[in-house]
Structure formats: C-alpha cells, structure tokens
Tab-separated table of C-alpha atoms in Angstrom:
chain	number	residue	atom	x	y	z
P	1451	MET	CA	-8.340	-22.121	18.434
P	1452	GLU	CA	-4.816	-23.508	18.376
P	1453	SER	CA	-3.328	-20.037	17.895
P	1454	LYS	CA	-5.248	-18.784	20.943
P	1455	LYS	CA	-3.785	-21.607	23.041
P	1456	LEU	CA	-0.275	-20.735	21.981
P	1457	PHE	CA	-0.934	-17.064	22.743
P	1458	LEU	CA	-2.090	-17.893	26.263
P	1459	LEU	CA	0.929	-20.127	26.762
P	1460	ALA	CA	3.181	-17.290	25.749
P	1461	ILE	CA	1.587	-14.996	28.327
P	1462	VAL	CA	2.110	-17.357	31.254
P	1463	ALA	CA	5.524	-18.605	30.144
P	1464	ILE	CA	8.738	-17.515	31.806
P	1465	THR	CA	12.257	-17.539	30.543
P	1466	ILE	CA	15.498	-18.504	32.103
P	1467	PRO	CA	17.805	-15.495	32.512
P	1468	MET	CA	19.067	-14.103	29.223
P	1469	LEU	CA	22.807	-14.636	29.060
P	1470	GLN	CA	24.179	-11.487	27.468
P	1471	ALA	CA	27.745	-11.707	26.292
P	1472	ASP	CA	30.220	-8.976	27.095
P	1473	GLY	CA	31.983	-7.014	24.410
P	1474	ASP	CA	30.871	-6.226	20.912
P	1475	ASP	CA	31.938	-9.606	19.518
P	1476	GLU	CA	29.654	-11.721	21.711
P	1477	GLN	CA	26.261	-13.140	20.939
P	1478	SER	CA	23.672	-14.048	23.543
P	1479	VAL	CA	22.703	-17.540	24.486
P	1480	LYS	CA	18.990	-17.476	23.837
P	1481	ALA	CA	16.503	-18.171	26.576
P	1482	HIS	CA	14.429	-21.317	26.391
P	1483	VAL	CA	10.788	-20.859	27.257
P	1484	VAL	CA	8.582	-23.234	29.217
P	1485	ARG	CA	5.091	-22.977	30.526
P	1486	ASP	CA	5.827	-24.376	33.983
P	1487	PRO	CA	8.146	-22.069	35.958
P	1488	GLN	CA	8.225	-24.306	39.010
P	1489	TRP	CA	9.331	-27.288	36.921
P	1490	TRP	CA	11.979	-25.228	35.144
P	1491	ASN	CA	13.470	-23.686	38.290
P	1492	PHE	CA	13.561	-27.043	40.036
P	1493	GLN	CA	15.352	-28.711	37.117
P	1494	SER	CA	17.839	-25.857	36.825
P	1495	GLN	CA	18.815	-25.912	40.497
P	1496	LYS	CA	18.935	-29.705	40.595
P	1497	ALA	CA	21.270	-29.774	37.571
P	1498	TYR	CA	23.574	-27.129	39.012
P	1499	ASN	CA	23.844	-28.945	42.335
P	1500	SER	CA	24.789	-32.076	40.409
P	1501	SER	CA	27.442	-30.153	38.465
P	1502	LEU	CA	28.941	-28.912	41.732
P	1503	SER	CA	29.596	-32.490	42.778
P	1504	ALA	CA	31.253	-33.312	39.421
P	1505	ALA	CA	33.901	-30.580	39.534
P	1506	HIS	CA	37.313	-31.863	40.632
P	1507	SER	CA	38.637	-30.285	43.830
P	1508	ASP	CA	42.181	-30.097	42.426
P	1509	PRO	CA	42.203	-29.716	38.631
P	1510	GLN	CA	45.999	-29.888	38.543
P	1511	ASP	CA	45.735	-33.588	39.422
P	1512	VAL	CA	43.660	-34.134	36.288
P	1513	VAL	CA	46.198	-32.252	34.157
P	1514	SER	CA	49.051	-34.394	35.442
P	1515	ASP	CA	47.087	-37.629	35.011
P	1516	PHE	CA	46.207	-36.720	31.424
P	1517	ASN	CA	49.810	-35.954	30.532
P	1518	ASN	CA	50.917	-39.237	32.073
P	1519	HIS	CA	48.570	-41.183	29.768
P	1520	VAL	CA	50.021	-39.383	26.730
P	1521	HIS	CA	53.562	-40.279	27.772
P	1522	LEU	CA	52.611	-43.915	28.241
P	1523	ALA	CA	50.897	-44.118	24.861
P	1524	LEU	CA	53.758	-42.540	22.948
P	1525	ASP	CA	56.389	-44.559	24.756
P	1526	GLY	CA	54.575	-47.807	23.907
P	1527	GLN	CA	54.152	-48.691	27.575
P	1528	ASN	CA	50.413	-48.471	27.977
P	1529	ASN	CA	49.376	-52.049	28.822
P	1530	THR	CA	52.354	-53.404	26.877
P	1531	ARG	CA	56.139	-53.355	26.886
P	1532	ARG	CA	57.916	-50.900	24.635
P	1533	GLY	CA	59.145	-53.614	22.290
P	1534	LEU	CA	55.667	-55.043	21.741
P	1535	ALA	CA	54.005	-51.792	20.706
P	1536	SER	CA	54.408	-52.177	16.955
P	1537	ARG	CA	53.239	-55.783	16.977
P	1538	VAL	CA	50.185	-55.008	19.100
P	1539	PHE	CA	48.982	-52.095	16.992
P	1540	GLY	CA	50.318	-53.228	13.635
P	1541	GLU	CA	49.265	-51.024	10.737
P	1542	CYS	CA	46.869	-49.054	12.933
P	1543	LYS	CA	48.662	-45.777	13.634
P	1544	ALA	CA	46.692	-44.521	16.629
P	1545	GLN	CA	49.084	-42.475	18.717
P	1546	ASN	CA	47.113	-40.737	21.417
P	1547	PRO	CA	45.847	-42.609	24.498
P	1548	ILE	CA	42.147	-42.145	23.712
P	1549	ASP	CA	42.390	-43.658	20.245
P	1550	ARG	CA	44.769	-46.423	21.315
P	1551	CYS	CA	42.138	-47.607	23.747
P	1552	TRP	CA	39.788	-48.756	20.967
P	1553	ARG	CA	40.728	-47.846	17.390
P	1554	CYS	CA	43.322	-50.548	16.807
P	1555	LYS	CA	40.975	-53.398	17.636
P	1556	ALA	CA	39.181	-55.052	14.729
P	1557	ASP	CA	36.364	-56.170	17.034
P	1558	TRP	CA	35.306	-52.624	17.931
P	1559	ALA	CA	31.775	-53.232	16.603
P	1560	ALA	CA	31.290	-56.300	18.780
P	1561	ASN	CA	32.647	-54.390	21.766
P	1562	ARG	CA	31.340	-50.897	21.148
P	1563	LYS	CA	31.016	-50.102	24.821
P	1564	ARG	CA	34.762	-50.370	25.323
P	1565	LEU	CA	34.738	-46.766	24.116
P	1566	ALA	CA	33.284	-45.678	27.459
P	1567	THR	CA	36.539	-46.644	29.191
P	1568	CYS	CA	38.693	-44.503	26.912
P	1569	VAL	CA	37.933	-40.909	27.859
P	1570	LYS	CA	40.645	-38.841	29.544
P	1571	GLY	CA	40.790	-35.398	31.093
P	1572	PHE	CA	38.027	-33.637	32.969
P	1573	GLY	CA	35.341	-35.764	31.312
P	1574	ARG	CA	37.127	-38.919	32.491
P	1575	ASN	CA	34.138	-40.259	34.464
P	1576	THR	CA	31.760	-40.071	31.508
P	1577	THR	CA	30.305	-43.472	30.570
P	1578	GLY	CA	27.278	-42.442	28.513
P	1579	GLY	CA	24.944	-45.361	27.859
P	1580	LEU	CA	27.355	-48.008	29.133
P	1581	ASP	CA	24.781	-49.497	31.501
P	1582	GLY	CA	21.953	-49.511	28.974
P	1583	ASP	CA	20.686	-51.409	25.966
P	1584	PHE	CA	21.530	-50.678	22.359
P	1585	TYR	CA	19.059	-48.523	20.456
P	1586	VAL	CA	19.270	-48.543	16.655
P	1587	VAL	CA	18.303	-45.450	14.685
P	1588	THR	CA	16.585	-46.705	11.552
P	1589	SER	CA	15.036	-43.485	10.225
P	1590	PRO	CA	16.544	-40.037	9.601
P	1591	SER	CA	13.141	-38.375	9.922
P	1592	ASP	CA	12.339	-35.770	12.575
P	1593	ASP	CA	8.737	-34.937	11.869
P	1594	ASP	CA	7.196	-34.855	15.354
P	1595	LEU	CA	8.919	-32.812	18.073
P	1596	VAL	CA	6.347	-33.648	20.738
P	1597	ASP	CA	5.708	-37.350	20.127
P	1598	PRO	CA	8.732	-38.612	18.170
P	1599	LYS	CA	8.486	-41.924	16.379
P	1600	PRO	CA	10.356	-45.057	17.492
P	1601	GLY	CA	13.395	-45.598	15.306
P	1602	THR	CA	14.279	-41.894	15.140
P	1603	LEU	CA	17.236	-40.305	16.879
P	1604	ARG	CA	14.942	-37.979	18.836
P	1605	TYR	CA	12.977	-40.896	20.253
P	1606	GLY	CA	16.173	-42.524	21.483
P	1607	VAL	CA	17.772	-39.529	23.192
P	1608	LEU	CA	14.582	-38.813	25.155
P	1609	GLN	CA	14.242	-42.239	26.727
P	1610	PRO	CA	14.370	-42.099	30.562
P	1611	ARG	CA	17.093	-44.752	30.864
P	1612	PRO	CA	20.663	-45.348	29.715
P	1613	LEU	CA	20.989	-46.164	26.001
P	1614	TRP	CA	23.852	-46.773	23.594
P	1615	ILE	CA	22.539	-45.297	20.332
P	1616	ILE	CA	23.876	-46.581	16.997
P	1617	PHE	CA	22.765	-46.225	13.368
P	1618	ALA	CA	21.472	-48.876	10.977
P	1619	HIS	CA	22.971	-47.242	7.878
P	1620	ASP	CA	24.316	-43.991	6.466
P	1621	MET	CA	21.910	-41.112	6.944
P	1622	ASN	CA	21.536	-37.346	6.757
P	1623	ILE	CA	19.435	-36.016	9.605
P	1624	LYS	CA	17.824	-32.589	9.341
P	1625	LEU	CA	16.515	-31.725	12.791
P	1626	ASN	CA	13.324	-29.665	12.868
P	1627	GLY	CA	13.975	-28.522	16.434
P	1628	GLU	CA	16.706	-28.685	19.048
P	1629	LEU	CA	17.698	-32.266	19.793
P	1630	LEU	CA	17.508	-32.415	23.595
P	1631	VAL	CA	19.806	-35.242	24.735
P	1632	THR	CA	18.941	-36.579	28.176
P	1633	SER	CA	21.250	-38.197	30.730
P	1634	ASN	CA	23.153	-41.472	30.294
P	1635	LYS	CA	23.243	-41.569	26.509
P	1636	THR	CA	25.907	-42.408	23.946
P	1637	ILE	CA	25.392	-41.338	20.344
P	1638	ASP	CA	27.836	-43.599	18.481
P	1639	GLY	CA	28.152	-42.989	14.745
P	1640	ARG	CA	30.786	-45.654	14.049
P	1641	GLY	CA	29.976	-47.987	11.177
P	1642	ALA	CA	27.845	-45.457	9.320
P	1643	LYS	CA	28.249	-42.017	7.812
P	1644	VAL	CA	25.888	-39.887	9.866
P	1645	GLU	CA	25.517	-36.185	9.209
P	1646	ILE	CA	23.408	-33.777	11.233
P	1647	ALA	CA	23.048	-30.786	8.962
P	1648	HIS	CA	20.883	-27.993	7.533
P	1649	GLY	CA	18.560	-27.960	10.542
P	1650	ALA	CA	18.727	-27.478	14.299
P	1651	GLY	CA	21.629	-28.602	16.473
P	1652	ILE	CA	22.169	-30.728	19.575
P	1653	SER	CA	21.429	-29.429	23.086
P	1654	ILE	CA	22.529	-31.100	26.315
P	1655	GLN	CA	20.499	-29.357	28.986
P	1656	PHE	CA	20.216	-30.267	32.687
P	1657	ALA	CA	21.821	-33.608	31.828
P	1658	GLU	CA	24.806	-35.696	32.838
P	1659	ASN	CA	26.875	-38.507	31.416
P	1660	VAL	CA	26.611	-38.005	27.652
P	1661	ILE	CA	28.986	-39.178	24.892
P	1662	ILE	CA	28.716	-37.857	21.322
P	1663	HIS	CA	31.054	-39.732	19.000
P	1664	ASN	CA	31.942	-39.949	15.300
P	1665	LEU	CA	29.445	-37.685	13.559
P	1666	LYS	CA	29.560	-34.865	11.040
P	1667	ILE	CA	27.717	-31.781	12.286
P	1668	HIS	CA	27.538	-28.795	9.966
P	1669	ASP	CA	25.427	-26.013	8.504
P	1670	ILE	CA	23.287	-25.803	11.635
P	1671	VAL	CA	20.671	-23.024	11.638
P	1672	PRO	CA	18.619	-21.571	14.504
P	1673	ALA	CA	15.559	-23.587	15.487
P	1674	LYS	CA	12.362	-21.593	15.254
P	1675	GLY	CA	11.084	-22.666	18.657
P	1676	GLY	CA	7.636	-23.903	19.591
P	1677	MET	CA	6.296	-26.889	21.482
P	1678	LEU	CA	8.991	-29.494	22.015
P	1679	ARG	CA	9.458	-32.516	24.252
P	1680	ASP	CA	12.573	-31.861	26.334
P	1681	THR	CA	12.362	-34.956	28.538
P	1682	TRP	CA	10.308	-38.098	28.293
P	1683	ASP	CA	7.678	-36.721	30.679
P	1684	HIS	CA	7.729	-32.994	29.924
P	1685	VAL	CA	6.772	-30.828	26.949
P	1686	GLY	CA	7.707	-27.144	26.915
P	1687	LEU	CA	7.280	-24.091	24.733
P	1688	ARG	CA	10.766	-23.030	23.621
P	1689	ALA	CA	12.025	-19.889	21.966
P	1690	ALA	CA	14.322	-19.856	18.961
P	1691	ASP	CA	17.898	-20.843	19.737
P	1692	ASP	CA	21.194	-19.486	18.402
P	1693	GLY	CA	22.122	-22.239	15.993
P	1694	ASP	CA	24.979	-23.898	17.879
P	1695	GLY	CA	26.276	-27.234	16.655
P	1696	ILE	CA	26.358	-28.534	20.234
P	1697	SER	CA	25.116	-26.501	23.203
P	1698	ILE	CA	25.849	-27.695	26.754
P	1699	PHE	CA	23.725	-26.015	29.424
P	1700	THR	CA	24.076	-26.740	33.165
P	1701	SER	CA	25.307	-30.264	32.454
P	1702	HIS	CA	28.304	-32.359	33.435
P	1703	ASN	CA	30.350	-35.404	32.490
P	1704	ILE	CA	30.214	-34.758	28.768
P	1705	TRP	CA	32.589	-36.250	26.188
P	1706	ILE	CA	32.664	-34.999	22.590
P	1707	ASP	CA	34.988	-37.087	20.410
P	1708	HIS	CA	35.834	-37.554	16.721
P	1709	LEU	CA	33.403	-35.024	15.317
P	1710	SER	CA	33.861	-33.086	12.112
P	1711	MET	CA	32.154	-29.720	12.542
P	1712	TRP	CA	31.854	-26.636	10.360
P	1713	ASN	CA	29.697	-23.691	9.362
P	1714	CYS	CA	27.085	-23.459	12.099
P	1715	LYS	CA	25.162	-20.230	12.614
P	1716	ASP	CA	26.591	-19.511	16.089
P	1717	GLY	CA	29.155	-21.662	17.920
P	1718	LEU	CA	30.366	-25.129	17.057
P	1719	VAL	CA	30.568	-26.175	20.727
P	1720	ASP	CA	29.284	-23.940	23.548
P	1721	ALA	CA	29.110	-24.777	27.274
P	1722	VAL	CA	27.510	-22.371	29.745
P	1723	SER	CA	25.700	-21.884	33.057
P	1724	GLY	CA	27.550	-24.167	35.443
P	1725	SER	CA	28.524	-26.948	33.043
P	1726	THR	CA	31.660	-28.899	33.957
P	1727	ALA	CA	33.635	-32.156	33.658
P	1728	ILE	CA	33.887	-31.898	29.859
P	1729	THR	CA	36.376	-33.360	27.378
P	1730	VAL	CA	36.483	-32.327	23.705
P	1731	SER	CA	38.908	-34.582	21.830
P	1732	ASN	CA	39.950	-35.766	18.365
P	1733	CYS	CA	37.668	-33.308	16.570
P	1734	HIS	CA	38.292	-31.463	13.311
P	1735	PHE	CA	36.948	-27.924	13.169
P	1736	THR	CA	36.882	-25.893	9.941
P	1737	ARG	CA	35.134	-22.961	8.181
P	1738	HIS	CA	33.724	-21.125	11.157
P	1739	ASN	CA	33.922	-17.856	13.065
P	1740	ASP	CA	33.116	-18.414	16.769
P	1741	VAL	CA	34.406	-21.933	17.305
P	1742	MET	CA	33.998	-22.658	21.029
P	1743	LEU	CA	32.519	-20.593	23.858
P	1744	PHE	CA	32.922	-21.744	27.459
P	1745	GLY	CA	30.970	-19.394	29.704
P	1746	ALA	CA	28.624	-16.828	28.155
P	1747	ASN	CA	28.511	-14.043	30.725
P	1748	ASP	CA	31.122	-12.259	32.827
P	1749	ASN	CA	28.477	-11.920	35.527
P	1750	ASP	CA	27.524	-15.583	35.842
P	1751	PRO	CA	29.692	-17.022	38.656
P	1752	ARG	CA	28.188	-20.479	38.193
P	1753	ASP	CA	30.907	-21.008	35.607
P	1754	GLU	CA	33.577	-20.859	38.319
P	1755	ILE	CA	33.175	-24.653	38.474
P	1756	MET	CA	33.697	-25.165	34.747
P	1757	GLN	CA	36.530	-27.592	33.964
P	1758	VAL	CA	37.248	-28.542	30.346
P	1759	THR	CA	39.921	-30.586	28.586
P	1760	ILE	CA	40.531	-29.728	24.917
P	1761	ALA	CA	42.867	-32.362	23.483
P	1762	PHE	CA	44.113	-33.828	20.181
P	1763	ASN	CA	41.887	-31.596	18.047
P	1764	HIS	CA	42.746	-29.998	14.710
P	1765	PHE	CA	41.718	-26.375	14.317
P	1766	GLY	CA	41.845	-26.147	10.551
P	1767	LYS	CA	41.026	-24.081	7.500
P	1768	GLY	CA	38.644	-21.165	7.589
P	1769	LEU	CA	38.566	-20.586	11.371
P	1770	ILE	CA	38.598	-17.068	12.787
P	1771	GLN	CA	38.512	-17.051	16.612
P	1772	ARG	CA	37.522	-18.710	19.926
P	1773	MET	CA	39.480	-21.949	20.017
P	1774	PRO	CA	38.267	-21.603	22.771
P	1775	ARG	CA	36.990	-18.378	24.347
P	1776	CYS	CA	36.760	-18.905	28.126
P	1777	ARG	CA	35.235	-17.365	31.235
P	1778	PHE	CA	35.969	-18.349	34.830
P	1779	GLY	CA	36.847	-22.038	35.264
P	1780	PHE	CA	39.912	-24.158	34.445
P	1781	PHE	CA	40.832	-25.106	30.875
P	1782	HIS	CA	43.498	-27.609	29.855
P	1783	VAL	CA	44.327	-27.040	26.183
P	1784	VAL	CA	46.738	-29.834	25.319
P	1785	ASN	CA	48.351	-31.368	22.218
P	1786	ASN	CA	46.087	-29.675	19.675
P	1787	ASP	CA	47.081	-28.605	16.170
P	1788	TYR	CA	46.300	-24.957	15.383
P	1789	THR	CA	47.022	-24.564	11.691
P	1790	HIS	CA	44.651	-21.686	10.933
P	1791	TRP	CA	43.113	-18.652	12.604
P	1792	GLU	CA	42.354	-15.149	11.357
P	1793	MET	CA	41.970	-13.122	14.597
P	1794	TYR	CA	43.285	-15.161	17.538
P	1795	ALA	CA	43.273	-18.725	18.837
P	1796	ILE	CA	42.637	-18.676	22.615
P	1797	GLY	CA	40.791	-15.912	24.429
P	1798	GLY	CA	38.927	-15.113	27.593
P	1799	THR	CA	37.651	-12.770	30.270
P	1800	ALA	CA	36.556	-13.126	33.909
P	1801	HIS	CA	39.865	-14.606	35.145
P	1802	PRO	CA	39.813	-18.108	33.639
P	1803	THR	CA	42.782	-20.419	34.222
P	1804	ILE	CA	44.136	-21.558	30.851
P	1805	ILE	CA	46.961	-24.099	30.692
P	1806	SER	CA	48.257	-24.492	27.136
P	1807	GLN	CA	50.561	-27.490	26.846
P	1808	GLY	CA	52.228	-29.190	23.910
P	1809	ASN	CA	50.154	-27.521	21.197
P	1810	ARG	CA	51.373	-26.542	17.746
P	1811	PHE	CA	50.479	-22.987	16.743
P	1812	ILE	CA	51.084	-21.907	13.140
P	1813	ALA	CA	50.345	-18.195	12.892
P	1814	PRO	CA	48.561	-16.776	9.845
P	1815	PRO	CA	50.411	-14.568	7.339
P	1816	ASN	CA	48.677	-11.429	8.661
P	1817	PRO	CA	51.282	-9.653	10.857
P	1818	LYS	CA	48.491	-8.300	13.079
P	1819	ALA	CA	47.179	-11.785	13.920
P	1820	LYS	CA	50.319	-13.535	15.171
P	1821	MET	CA	49.266	-13.338	18.807
P	1822	ILE	CA	47.681	-16.581	20.003
P	1823	THR	CA	45.973	-15.060	23.032
P	1824	ASN	CA	43.286	-12.400	23.390
P	1825	ARG	CA	41.946	-10.971	26.658
P	1826	ASN	CA	38.887	-9.763	24.746
P	1827	ASN	CA	38.935	-6.034	25.371
P	1828	VAL	CA	39.878	-6.096	29.057
P	1829	LYS	CA	40.693	-2.444	29.684
P	1830	ASP	CA	42.765	-2.639	32.891
P	1831	ASP	CA	45.712	-4.672	34.166
P	1832	SER	CA	43.609	-7.232	36.034
P	1833	TRP	CA	44.467	-9.857	33.392
P	1834	LYS	CA	48.068	-9.922	34.589
P	1835	SER	CA	47.021	-12.004	37.606
P	1836	TRP	CA	45.097	-14.564	35.553
P	1837	THR	CA	46.897	-17.888	35.151
P	1838	TRP	CA	47.485	-18.297	31.424
P	1839	ARG	CA	50.541	-20.474	30.844
P	1840	SER	CA	52.253	-21.948	27.808
P	1841	GLU	CA	54.377	-25.047	28.342
P	1842	ASN	CA	56.120	-27.027	25.596
P	1843	ASP	CA	54.045	-25.348	22.891
P	1844	LEU	CA	55.525	-25.209	19.382
P	1845	MET	CA	55.041	-21.729	17.907
P	1846	LEU	CA	55.685	-21.268	14.206
P	1847	ASN	CA	55.511	-18.472	11.640
P	1848	GLY	CA	55.816	-15.787	14.317
P	1849	ALA	CA	53.102	-17.085	16.658
P	1850	TYR	CA	53.441	-15.906	20.252
P	1851	PHE	CA	51.581	-16.494	23.525
P	1852	ILE	CA	51.330	-13.742	26.143
P	1853	GLU	CA	51.493	-15.435	29.517
P	1854	SER	CA	50.210	-14.155	32.840
P	1855	GLY	CA	49.913	-15.329	36.428
P	1856	GLU	CA	51.918	-18.038	38.106
P	1857	PRO	CA	52.941	-21.333	36.458
P	1858	LEU	CA	51.689	-24.669	37.716
P	1859	LYS	CA	54.027	-26.081	40.316
P	1860	LYS	CA	54.734	-29.503	41.695
P	1861	LYS	CA	52.845	-30.024	44.943
P	1862	PRO	CA	54.627	-31.325	48.030
P	1863	SER	CA	52.678	-34.593	47.770
P	1864	GLU	CA	53.847	-35.248	44.186
P	1865	LYS	CA	57.054	-37.068	43.348
P	1866	VAL	CA	57.044	-35.437	39.926
P	1867	PHE	CA	54.854	-32.992	38.032
P	1868	ILE	CA	54.211	-34.599	34.666
P	1869	LYS	CA	54.503	-32.178	31.765
P	1870	ALA	CA	52.781	-32.580	28.429
P	1871	LYS	CA	54.531	-34.028	25.420
P	1872	PRO	CA	55.992	-31.142	23.361
P	1873	GLY	CA	54.179	-29.572	20.439
P	1874	SER	CA	56.550	-31.353	18.064
P	1875	TYR	CA	54.503	-34.521	18.718
P	1876	VAL	CA	51.208	-32.956	17.700
P	1877	LYS	CA	51.107	-34.175	14.079
P	1878	ARG	CA	51.301	-37.753	15.360
P	1879	LEU	CA	48.746	-37.216	18.107
P	1880	THR	CA	46.178	-35.529	15.844
P	1881	ARG	CA	46.716	-37.508	12.658
P	1882	PHE	CA	43.198	-39.000	12.607
P	1883	THR	CA	40.987	-36.199	13.901
P	1884	GLY	CA	37.356	-35.800	12.986
P	1885	PHE	CA	34.883	-38.304	11.593
P	1886	LEU	CA	36.296	-41.793	10.981
P	1887	ARG	CA	34.949	-44.097	8.298
P	1888	CYS	CA	34.879	-47.298	10.364
P	1889	HIS	CA	34.126	-50.653	8.763
P	1890	ILE	CA	32.854	-53.571	10.802
P	1891	GLY	CA	35.486	-56.259	11.199
P	1892	LYS	CA	38.379	-53.917	10.472
P	1893	LYS	CA	40.499	-51.637	12.605
P	1894	CYS	CA	39.049	-48.170	12.527
C-alpha cells in the first residue's frame, strides 16, 4: 500500500526547472520534487523577491568598505589606538577584521552572539539566530526525516523562529537526507568538534539570514531522496541531490565561516538561482575537484543579482578547479591564499564581474596550469568586455591573471577608493583558517 502511495505522489509531483550546466565540465543542480506545485511556485517566487531586496545597488561600496576594515585591523586601529593593539590582543594572533571581532576574547562562550556582529562583505547584514533562543544539539542521530526528534540538529534547523544552535559535545553527524536549514538560524560549532560527514549535505533553500560556523564538512554523498520535511509545516517528496557540502538555492544573507571542507561528491559550496548577499570567509578547502560554483546555468538571469565576498580562505592541497567558478553577478575575491590548483583557480561565463584583490597565487609545477583564470570554453571575444581585474595580487611560481574590462574607479562622491591590502599580507590574514578547536574560558 505504501509503495502505491509513493507511486501516485510521483505522478502528480512537479519539479523545479532542471539547471543544466554549460560546457562538458559542468554537472547539473538536481531538481527537488514536491507534491504541491502551488506551494512550491509560491515559495520560489517569494524567495526570489526577497533576494532582490537584499542585493546592494552599488557593490563597489561594499568592496571599499571591506578593504577599509582590513586596513584598520592590520594597522591596529580598529576600536583601539595603534600602540594598544598588542596589549589588547596579547598572544591571540587574529589578524583579519572578522576574527579580531571575537576570537581574541576569552569570554566568547558567554557571549556567543557577538559573532553575529563580525561579518563583513556582501553578507554583512547576516545575523542568523541573533534574536532567538539557544538550542542545544544533544544527539547526532538523524533517523526521522519527516518528524525529527528534539535534540537533533534537524529538529533545530526546522523550527519556525530564530535559533542559535550549539552542540553539547563532540559528535559525528551522518545525515540521512538533505539538511534543510530555514531562515534566521546560526549553526555554531565552537566548543565542540562537530563533523558532518559520510551522508547528505546542508541545503539552504528559500531562506534568509543563516550563519554556518566552525564545522568540518566532508565526504558528503548524494541523498537518495524521498519524503522529507523541508519547513516546519511542509513535507515534500524530493529527488536525489548532487552531494554538495553546502547548497544555497534562492536564498540571501548567508555567512559561511571557519569551515574545513573536503571530498564531497559534487561541490563544496554552491549558490544558484537568485541567491545573493553571501560571504564565505576563513575556510580551509582541500582534496576536491569542483570547489565552488556560483550560478549553475548561463541561461538563468536570476543570478544577475548574485553578490558574493570570498575572503581570508585557504585553497589548499588536492584542489583542481572552481575557486570559484562564476556566472553573472559580482564577486569580490579578496586576501585569499591559493597554494594549490591543478587546472585553474578562478573561472566563469555569462559576463560575471570578478574583482581579485590582495590574494596570493602560487601556481602549480605544471607549465600548462599557470594561468589563474579560465573563461570556461567561451569561443568568441565577448569575454574581453567582462570586468575581471587583479589588484595587489601576489603571483608566484609563474602564476598569471588575464584581465579584461575596465578597472574599478573612484566615484566622484568618494574622497578615496580604498584598495585591498597586498597579497604579501595573506599569510597573516589566513593563518587560522578552517575549523578552530575552541575551549571555553580561553581565547579561541
């Protein structure tokens, strides 16, 4: 009888449009299936309209503001005089402005929500569960995808209210289906060693205002699909997914910080279908092919509003390509450390704006892989008008960046256009990327 019900559901179900990637190196972003087309279409349009309001009207302002914060942090002038910097931060060596906001304070556990004031870049308005209660994950189990048990991570992320989610102890969580994170949530792994591995990944779909912080996410495999609760008051029939570590779908105000990620079936971090106002910072990426995909289809103009800051990350051993791979939108790639790639580092199609500032690029030994940039099989000269600029990047071992388009210029209303700190500062700015082993009562 149950199999007949599922068969009937499959007949009446619809799918969201399949997002086919262009080129022979792209994979599709799988459709998710629900049994209520009116509900699905309403949620999709509502989420996209919300994303439209989150996109900044002048992304260059955000670039300049971000660079200003880096200057202040490195000059020891952020909330303190230059001469007091060493005494304020003591043995804590946080150098970038995001980490300086919280890491050098021994009372971080008593004031966890201070973290919500620390984000910079396009995700700067993200506060996660700041206005909510604390929810403590006490069990790593994920046995019921429709009616999850209190105390599990799935139960917490589905609650229809803001929550700041923390963990009672170290745990390894094997997800049996996509973890659908709803709006106004913080997943805060500080104080425990939390790994999400060997199961499904995290999906942020039709949501806003989400922080994911201080986790290890690795060895993610495609979820098989089936009946799954995607919000507190809705259960849908979903198809198998791709096996992304984190998938962001028509969502905005997202901050991903201090994650260690490796070896997922598809992408480590993907954002598609009108997602925007995203910051990815302080992460350590290793052992992976398609690292980050921002925009999955050259024919999906919803991604024109995509705005992403990629800052203070370490792209490390065993990486091949897409750090990131972009379509449409505006991407500020700033003060990252690129120590390994096998094909290319930054790529794109569909005229994205990519501003690379103050990164360190160390090319691989392969003489055919020295080029940082890749226009991903664009066959005409249209790419020459795309704005891809390199400013203050440090290029080593023969690395080179092919620029195009016009550089960013100071606007008449600006007294000065603030440039990024040079790539020579990157080792200091990215010294503590990835998961941090934080102990209560001690600086992290």
